[in-house]
Coordinates of C-alpha atoms and ligand atoms in Angstrom, one line a residue:
X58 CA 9.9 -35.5 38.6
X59 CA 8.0 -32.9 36.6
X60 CA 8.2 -32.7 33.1
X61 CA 9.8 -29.5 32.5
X62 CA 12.6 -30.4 34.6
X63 CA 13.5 -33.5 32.5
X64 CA 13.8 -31.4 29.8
X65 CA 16.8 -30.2 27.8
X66 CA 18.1 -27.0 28.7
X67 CA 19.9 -25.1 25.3
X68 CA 23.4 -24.3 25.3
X69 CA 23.2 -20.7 25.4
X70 CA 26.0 -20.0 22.0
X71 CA 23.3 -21.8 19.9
X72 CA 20.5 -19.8 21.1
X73 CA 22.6 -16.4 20.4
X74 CA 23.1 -17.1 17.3
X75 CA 19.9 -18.7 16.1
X76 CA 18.2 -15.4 17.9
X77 CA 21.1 -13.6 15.2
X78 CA 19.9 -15.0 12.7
X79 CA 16.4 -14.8 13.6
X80 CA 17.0 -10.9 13.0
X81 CA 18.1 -11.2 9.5
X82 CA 14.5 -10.2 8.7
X83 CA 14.6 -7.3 10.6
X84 CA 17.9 -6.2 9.6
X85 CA 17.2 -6.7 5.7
X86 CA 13.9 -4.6 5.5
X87 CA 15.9 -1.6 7.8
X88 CA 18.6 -2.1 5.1
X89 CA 15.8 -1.5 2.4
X90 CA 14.5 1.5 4.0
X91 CA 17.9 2.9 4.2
X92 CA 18.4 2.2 0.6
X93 CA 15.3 3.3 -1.2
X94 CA 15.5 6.6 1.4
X95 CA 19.4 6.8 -0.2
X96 CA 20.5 7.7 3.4
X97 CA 24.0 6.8 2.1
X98 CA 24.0 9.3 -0.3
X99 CA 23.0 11.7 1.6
X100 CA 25.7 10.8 4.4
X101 CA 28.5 10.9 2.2
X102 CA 30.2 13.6 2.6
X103 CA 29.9 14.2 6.3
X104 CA 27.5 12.9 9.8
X105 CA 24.2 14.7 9.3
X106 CA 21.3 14.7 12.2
X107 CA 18.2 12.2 11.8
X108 CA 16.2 16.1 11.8
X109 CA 18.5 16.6 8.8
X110 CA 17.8 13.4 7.3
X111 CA 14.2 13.2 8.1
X112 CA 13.8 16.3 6.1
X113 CA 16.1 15.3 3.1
X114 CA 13.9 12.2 2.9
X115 CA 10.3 13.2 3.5
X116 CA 10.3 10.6 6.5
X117 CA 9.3 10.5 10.3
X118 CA 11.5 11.7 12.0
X119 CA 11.6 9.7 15.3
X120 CA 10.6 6.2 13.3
X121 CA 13.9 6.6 10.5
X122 CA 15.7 7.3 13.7
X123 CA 14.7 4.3 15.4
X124 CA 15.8 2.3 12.1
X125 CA 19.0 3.6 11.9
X126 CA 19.9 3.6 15.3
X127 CA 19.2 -0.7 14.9
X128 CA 21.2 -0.7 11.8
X129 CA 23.8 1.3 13.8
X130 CA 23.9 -1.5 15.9
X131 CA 24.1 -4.3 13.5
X132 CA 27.7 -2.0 12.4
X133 CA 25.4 -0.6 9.3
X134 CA 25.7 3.7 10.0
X135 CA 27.3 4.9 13.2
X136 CA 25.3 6.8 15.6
X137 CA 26.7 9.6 16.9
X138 CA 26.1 12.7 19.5
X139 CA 23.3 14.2 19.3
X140 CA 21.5 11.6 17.1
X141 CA 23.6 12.0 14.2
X142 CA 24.8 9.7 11.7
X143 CA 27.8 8.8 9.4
X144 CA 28.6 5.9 7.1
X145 CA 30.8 2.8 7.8
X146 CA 32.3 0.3 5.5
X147 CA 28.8 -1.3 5.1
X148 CA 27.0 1.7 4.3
X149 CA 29.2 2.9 2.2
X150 CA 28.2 0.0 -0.1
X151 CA 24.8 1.5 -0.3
X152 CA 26.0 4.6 -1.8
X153 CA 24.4 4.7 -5.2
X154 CA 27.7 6.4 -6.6
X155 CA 30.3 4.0 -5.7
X156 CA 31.8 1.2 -8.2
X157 CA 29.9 -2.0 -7.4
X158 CA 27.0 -0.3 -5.5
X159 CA 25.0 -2.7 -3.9
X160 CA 22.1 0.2 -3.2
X161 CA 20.0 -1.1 -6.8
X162 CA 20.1 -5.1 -4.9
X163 CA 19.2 -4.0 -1.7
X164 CA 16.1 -2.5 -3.3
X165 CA 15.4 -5.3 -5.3
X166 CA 16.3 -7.9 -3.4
X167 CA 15.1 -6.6 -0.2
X168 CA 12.1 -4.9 -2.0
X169 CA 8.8 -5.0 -2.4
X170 CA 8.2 -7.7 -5.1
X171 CA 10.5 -10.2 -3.9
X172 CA 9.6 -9.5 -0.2
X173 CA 6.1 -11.0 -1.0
X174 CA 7.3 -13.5 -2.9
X175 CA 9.8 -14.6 0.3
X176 CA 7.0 -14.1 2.6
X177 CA 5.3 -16.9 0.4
X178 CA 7.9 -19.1 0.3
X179 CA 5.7 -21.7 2.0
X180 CA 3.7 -22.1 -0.9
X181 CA 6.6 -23.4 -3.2
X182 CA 7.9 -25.7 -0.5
X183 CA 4.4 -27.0 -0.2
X184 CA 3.4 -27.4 -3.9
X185 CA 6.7 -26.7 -6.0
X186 CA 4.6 -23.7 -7.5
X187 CA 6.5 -20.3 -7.9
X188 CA 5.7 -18.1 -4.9
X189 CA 5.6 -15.0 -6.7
X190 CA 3.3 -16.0 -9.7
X191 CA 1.3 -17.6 -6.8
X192 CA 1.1 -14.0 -5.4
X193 CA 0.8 -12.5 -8.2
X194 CA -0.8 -14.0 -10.5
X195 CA 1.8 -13.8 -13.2
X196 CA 5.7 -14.0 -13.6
X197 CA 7.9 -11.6 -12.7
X198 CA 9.0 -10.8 -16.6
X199 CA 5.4 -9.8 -16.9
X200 CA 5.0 -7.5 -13.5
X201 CA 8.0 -5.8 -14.3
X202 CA 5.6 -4.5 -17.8
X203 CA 3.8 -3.3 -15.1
X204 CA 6.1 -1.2 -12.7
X205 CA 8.3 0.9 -14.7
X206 CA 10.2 1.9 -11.7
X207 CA 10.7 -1.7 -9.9
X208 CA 11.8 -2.7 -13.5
X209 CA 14.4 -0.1 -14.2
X210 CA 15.9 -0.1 -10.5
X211 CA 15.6 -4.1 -11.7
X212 CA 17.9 -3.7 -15.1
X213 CA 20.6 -1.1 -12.6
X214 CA 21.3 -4.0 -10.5
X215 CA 21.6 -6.3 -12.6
X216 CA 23.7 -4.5 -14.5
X217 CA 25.9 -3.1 -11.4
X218 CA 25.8 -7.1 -10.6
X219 CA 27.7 -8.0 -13.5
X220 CA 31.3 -5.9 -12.4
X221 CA 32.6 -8.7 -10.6
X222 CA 32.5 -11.1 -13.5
X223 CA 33.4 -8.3 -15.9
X224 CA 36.9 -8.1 -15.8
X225 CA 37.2 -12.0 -15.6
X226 CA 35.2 -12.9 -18.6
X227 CA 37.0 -9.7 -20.6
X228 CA 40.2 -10.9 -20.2
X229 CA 40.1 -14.4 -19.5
X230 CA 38.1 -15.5 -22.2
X231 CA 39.9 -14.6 -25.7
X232 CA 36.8 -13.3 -28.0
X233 CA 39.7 -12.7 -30.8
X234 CA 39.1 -14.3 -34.5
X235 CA 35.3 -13.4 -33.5
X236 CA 33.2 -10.8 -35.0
X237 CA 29.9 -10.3 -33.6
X238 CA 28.6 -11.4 -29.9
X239 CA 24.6 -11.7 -29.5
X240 CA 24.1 -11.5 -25.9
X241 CA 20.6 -13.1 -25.1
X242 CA 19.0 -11.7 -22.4
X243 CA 21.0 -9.7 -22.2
X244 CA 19.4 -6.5 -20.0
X245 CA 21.0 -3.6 -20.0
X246 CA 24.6 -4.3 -21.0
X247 CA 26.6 -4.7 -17.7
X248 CA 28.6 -7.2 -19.3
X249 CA 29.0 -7.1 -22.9
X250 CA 29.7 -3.2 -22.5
X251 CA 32.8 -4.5 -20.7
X252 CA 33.7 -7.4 -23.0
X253 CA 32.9 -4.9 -26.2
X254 CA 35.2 -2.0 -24.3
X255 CA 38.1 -4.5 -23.9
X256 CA 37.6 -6.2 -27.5
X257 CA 37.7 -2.8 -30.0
X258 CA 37.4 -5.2 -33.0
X259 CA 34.4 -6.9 -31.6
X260 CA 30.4 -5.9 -32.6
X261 CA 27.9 -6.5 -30.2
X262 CA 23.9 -7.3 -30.0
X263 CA 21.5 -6.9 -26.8
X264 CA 18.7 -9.0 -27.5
X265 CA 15.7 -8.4 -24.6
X266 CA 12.5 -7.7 -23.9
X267 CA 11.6 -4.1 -25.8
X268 CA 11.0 -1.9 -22.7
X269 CA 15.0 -3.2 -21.4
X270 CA 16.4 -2.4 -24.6
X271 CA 15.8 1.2 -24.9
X272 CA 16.7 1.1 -21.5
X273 CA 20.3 -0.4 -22.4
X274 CA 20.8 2.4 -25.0
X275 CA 21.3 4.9 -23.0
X276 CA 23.5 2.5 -20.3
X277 CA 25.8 1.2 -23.7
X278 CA 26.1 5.0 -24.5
X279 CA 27.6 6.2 -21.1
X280 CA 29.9 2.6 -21.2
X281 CA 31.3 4.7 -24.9
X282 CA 30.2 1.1 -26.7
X283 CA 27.0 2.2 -28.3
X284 CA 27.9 2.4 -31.8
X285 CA 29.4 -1.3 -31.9
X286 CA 26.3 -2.6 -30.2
X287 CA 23.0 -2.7 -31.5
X288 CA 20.2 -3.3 -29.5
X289 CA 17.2 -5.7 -30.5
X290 CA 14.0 -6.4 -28.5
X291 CA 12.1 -9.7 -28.6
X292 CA 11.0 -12.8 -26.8
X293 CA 13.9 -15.5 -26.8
X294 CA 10.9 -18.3 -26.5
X295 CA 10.0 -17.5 -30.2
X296 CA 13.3 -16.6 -31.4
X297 CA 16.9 -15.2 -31.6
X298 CA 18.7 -13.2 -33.6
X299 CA 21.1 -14.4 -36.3
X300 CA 24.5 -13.1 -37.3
X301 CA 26.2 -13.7 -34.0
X302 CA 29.5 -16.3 -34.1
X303 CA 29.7 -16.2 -30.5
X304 CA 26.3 -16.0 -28.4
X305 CA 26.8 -15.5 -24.7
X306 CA 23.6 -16.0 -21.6
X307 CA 24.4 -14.6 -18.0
X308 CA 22.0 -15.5 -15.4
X309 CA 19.3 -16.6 -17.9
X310 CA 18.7 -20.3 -17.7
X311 CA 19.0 -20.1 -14.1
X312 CA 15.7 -18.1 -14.4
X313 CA 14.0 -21.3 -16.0
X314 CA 13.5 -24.8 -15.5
X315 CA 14.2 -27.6 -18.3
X316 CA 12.0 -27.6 -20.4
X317 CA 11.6 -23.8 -20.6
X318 CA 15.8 -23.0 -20.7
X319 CA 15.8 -26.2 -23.6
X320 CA 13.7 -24.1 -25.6
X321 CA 16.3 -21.4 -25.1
X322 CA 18.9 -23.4 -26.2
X323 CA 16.9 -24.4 -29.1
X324 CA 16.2 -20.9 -30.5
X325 CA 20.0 -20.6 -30.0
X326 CA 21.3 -23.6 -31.9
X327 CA 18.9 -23.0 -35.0
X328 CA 20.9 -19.5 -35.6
X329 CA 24.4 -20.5 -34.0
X330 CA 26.8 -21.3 -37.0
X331 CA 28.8 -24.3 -37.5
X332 CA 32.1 -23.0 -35.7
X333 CA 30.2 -21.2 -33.4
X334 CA 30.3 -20.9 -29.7
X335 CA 27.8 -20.3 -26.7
X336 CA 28.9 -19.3 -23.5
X337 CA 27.3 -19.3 -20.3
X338 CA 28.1 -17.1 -17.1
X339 CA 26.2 -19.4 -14.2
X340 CA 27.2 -20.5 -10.8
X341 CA 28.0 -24.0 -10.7
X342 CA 26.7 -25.0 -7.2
X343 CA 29.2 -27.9 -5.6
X344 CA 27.9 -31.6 -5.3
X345 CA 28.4 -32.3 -1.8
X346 CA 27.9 -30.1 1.5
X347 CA 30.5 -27.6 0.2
X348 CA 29.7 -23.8 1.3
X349 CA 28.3 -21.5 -2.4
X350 CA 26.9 -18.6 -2.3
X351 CA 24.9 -19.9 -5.2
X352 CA 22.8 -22.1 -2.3
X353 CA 21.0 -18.7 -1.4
X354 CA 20.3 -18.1 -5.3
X355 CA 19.1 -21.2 -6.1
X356 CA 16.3 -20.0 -3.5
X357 CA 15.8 -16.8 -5.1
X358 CA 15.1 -18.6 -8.0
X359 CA 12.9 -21.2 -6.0
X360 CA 10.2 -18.0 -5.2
X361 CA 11.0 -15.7 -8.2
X362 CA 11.1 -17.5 -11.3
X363 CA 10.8 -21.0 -11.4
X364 CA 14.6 -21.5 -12.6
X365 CA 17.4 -23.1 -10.3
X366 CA 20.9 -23.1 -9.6
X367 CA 22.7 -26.3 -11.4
X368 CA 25.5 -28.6 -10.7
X369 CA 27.6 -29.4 -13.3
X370 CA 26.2 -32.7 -13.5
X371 CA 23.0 -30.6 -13.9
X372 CA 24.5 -28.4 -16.9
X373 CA 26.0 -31.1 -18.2
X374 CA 22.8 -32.9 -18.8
X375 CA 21.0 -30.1 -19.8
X376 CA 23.5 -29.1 -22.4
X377 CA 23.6 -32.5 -23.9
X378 CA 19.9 -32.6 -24.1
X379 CA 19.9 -29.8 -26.4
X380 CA 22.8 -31.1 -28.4
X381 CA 25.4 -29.2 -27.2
X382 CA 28.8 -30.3 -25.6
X383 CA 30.6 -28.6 -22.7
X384 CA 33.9 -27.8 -23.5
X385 CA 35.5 -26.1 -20.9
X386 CA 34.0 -24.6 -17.1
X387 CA 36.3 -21.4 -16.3
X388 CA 35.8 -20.6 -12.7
X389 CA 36.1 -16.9 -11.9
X390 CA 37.0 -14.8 -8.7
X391 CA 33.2 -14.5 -8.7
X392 CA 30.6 -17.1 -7.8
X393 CA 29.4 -17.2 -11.6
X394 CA 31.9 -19.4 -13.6
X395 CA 31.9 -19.2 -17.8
X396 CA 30.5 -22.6 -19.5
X397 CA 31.7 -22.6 -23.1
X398 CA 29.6 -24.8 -24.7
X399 CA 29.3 -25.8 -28.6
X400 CA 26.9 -27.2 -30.7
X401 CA 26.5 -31.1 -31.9
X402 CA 25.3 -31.7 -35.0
Ligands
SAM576 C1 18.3 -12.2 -14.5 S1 18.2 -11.0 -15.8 C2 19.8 -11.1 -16.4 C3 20.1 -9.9 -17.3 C4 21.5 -9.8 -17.9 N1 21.8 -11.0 -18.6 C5 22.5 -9.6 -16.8 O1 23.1 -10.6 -16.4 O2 22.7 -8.5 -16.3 C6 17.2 -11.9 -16.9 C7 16.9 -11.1 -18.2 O3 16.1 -11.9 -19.1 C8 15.2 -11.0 -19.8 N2 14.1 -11.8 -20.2 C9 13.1 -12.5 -19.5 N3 12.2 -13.1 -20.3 C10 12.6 -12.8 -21.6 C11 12.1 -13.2 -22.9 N4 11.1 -14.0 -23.0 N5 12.8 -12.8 -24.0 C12 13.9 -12.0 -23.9 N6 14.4 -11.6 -22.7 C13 13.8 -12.0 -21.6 C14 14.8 -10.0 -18.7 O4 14.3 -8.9 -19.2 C15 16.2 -9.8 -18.0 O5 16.9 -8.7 -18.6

């Protein structure tokens, strides 16, 4: 008997969707193309013809067709007579005027910077190192100093990315009997613009990096917040600003490992008053096998930064080594949950 015929012969449903999966790749960069191109936008208000859109865009005309007629396939765009398109439900998420636009992630996430750093990934599974400062030759925080545009389409999305905590972390979480929340890393102001809008009595800080905070001026100003919230640029290594009574991090110590987010919580506790509280928006990945969204993060993070998604066994530890206690995990409709943590003395 010849070898080849001794061997196993794949079902053909695992093969199908393996090959699916396979074309994620494809898919994602056509998907980038589409947003930085803002074909959405441009298909919003009726079908328009790829000579149309080809012209709007600057672009080949026969290669964007190509790409779109794929992503018509994969349900993104529908192709129409007479090589036209029109948006669906998916690419109506890429318009760049719609609440909770995912156009500014698409970029990012699909875009340049972190497509290197993905395309590297091998390098931190081999040696642990982060794949993009690999690439690079520095972090992220720094290249952003260095592309304006990538940094600002950066701070949008981030920013955008906040909504679906928003409303859970301004009404769940009572920010009454407090007067001024310092929010540390904070970008441009997705989400204390929402917690300040919902809380009138409430003043508010931004503490970044310089170049996002006179970004976030402008983004607090067209949220109607900007003259509770003052705006202060700095490195949160070094320090943080007093006068807060409630500090509050989203997605910041998932951007770090130990040692770096203890720091953090160091420059926090050394200004956080007695009574004081921190508060933490973070995914809390499950222990066991359990499906999180957080699992494809934690990756992001893996190439990106250097940080990582934790378990609460994780946060837990982490908190207590910088001599603070848990006191309560909120879980939210979205996959970021709010740690309330205060300090131990
Ligand atoms: C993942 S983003 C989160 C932004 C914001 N908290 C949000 O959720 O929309 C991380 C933020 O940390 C800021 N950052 C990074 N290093 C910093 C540093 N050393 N000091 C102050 N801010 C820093 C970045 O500029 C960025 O705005």
């Amino acid at each position: 008997m010849s070898e080849s015929s001794t061997q196993r012969v794949l079902d053909r449903e695992p093969v199908e969707q393996m090959l699916q999966m396979m074309s994620g790749l494809w898919i994602t960069r056509c998907i980038w193309v589409a947003a930085k191109l803002g074909i959405s936008d441009l298909l919003a208000d009726a079908a328009r013809s790829v000579v149309d859109l080809a012209a709007a865009t600057e672009t080949h005309e026969d290669s964007l067709y190509r790409v779109l007629r794929a992503l018509a396939m994969a349900g993104v765009y529908k192709e129409e007579e007479g090589r036209k398109f029109s948006l669906t439900p998916l690419s109506e998420t890429l318009r760049s005027d719609v609440v909770g636009s995912l156009r500014g992630a698409a970029i990012s996430e699909m875009g340049q910077v972190h497509y290197e750093a993905w395309g590297n990934l091998m390098a931190s599974v081999k040696t642990g190192e982060i794949a993009f400062d690999n690439k690079f030759g520095k972090d992220i925080w720094a290249y952003f100093q260095t592309d304006p545009e990538q940094a600002e389409n950066f701070n949008r999305y981030m920013a955008a990315s906040s909504e679906p905590l928003n409303e859970a972390i301004s009404t769940k979480y009572d920010f009454s009997g407090y007067k001024k929340l310092i929010d540390v890393g904070g970008g441009i102001g997705g989400m204390i613009s929402a917690i300040l809008a919902k809380n009138p009595d409430l003043k508010g800080v931004i503490y970044d990096a310089p170049s996002v905070v006179e970004q976030a001026k402008g983004f607090l100003a067209s949220k109607g917040v900007a003259d509770r919230c003052e705006t202060i640029g700095g490195d949160f290594f070094e320090s943080v600003p007093e006068g807060g009574d409630i500090y509050s991090m989203r997605w910041i110590l998932h951007d770090w490992e130990d040692s770096k987010s203890l720091k953090i919580l160091e420059n926090i506790k050394k200004v956080l008053p007695e009574k004081g509280k921190l508060l933490l928006a973070e995914a809390v990945v499950p222990e066991a096998g359990e499906p999180h969204f957080s699992k494809f993060f934690d990756l992001i993070m893996l190439v990106m930064t250097g940080g990582r998604e934790r378990t609460e066994k994780e946060w837990r530890e982490l908190l207590e080594k910088a001599s603070y206690k848990i006191e309560r995990i909120i879980p939210t409709e979205s996959f970021l949950s709010i740690i309330e943590a205060v300090p131990v003395r």
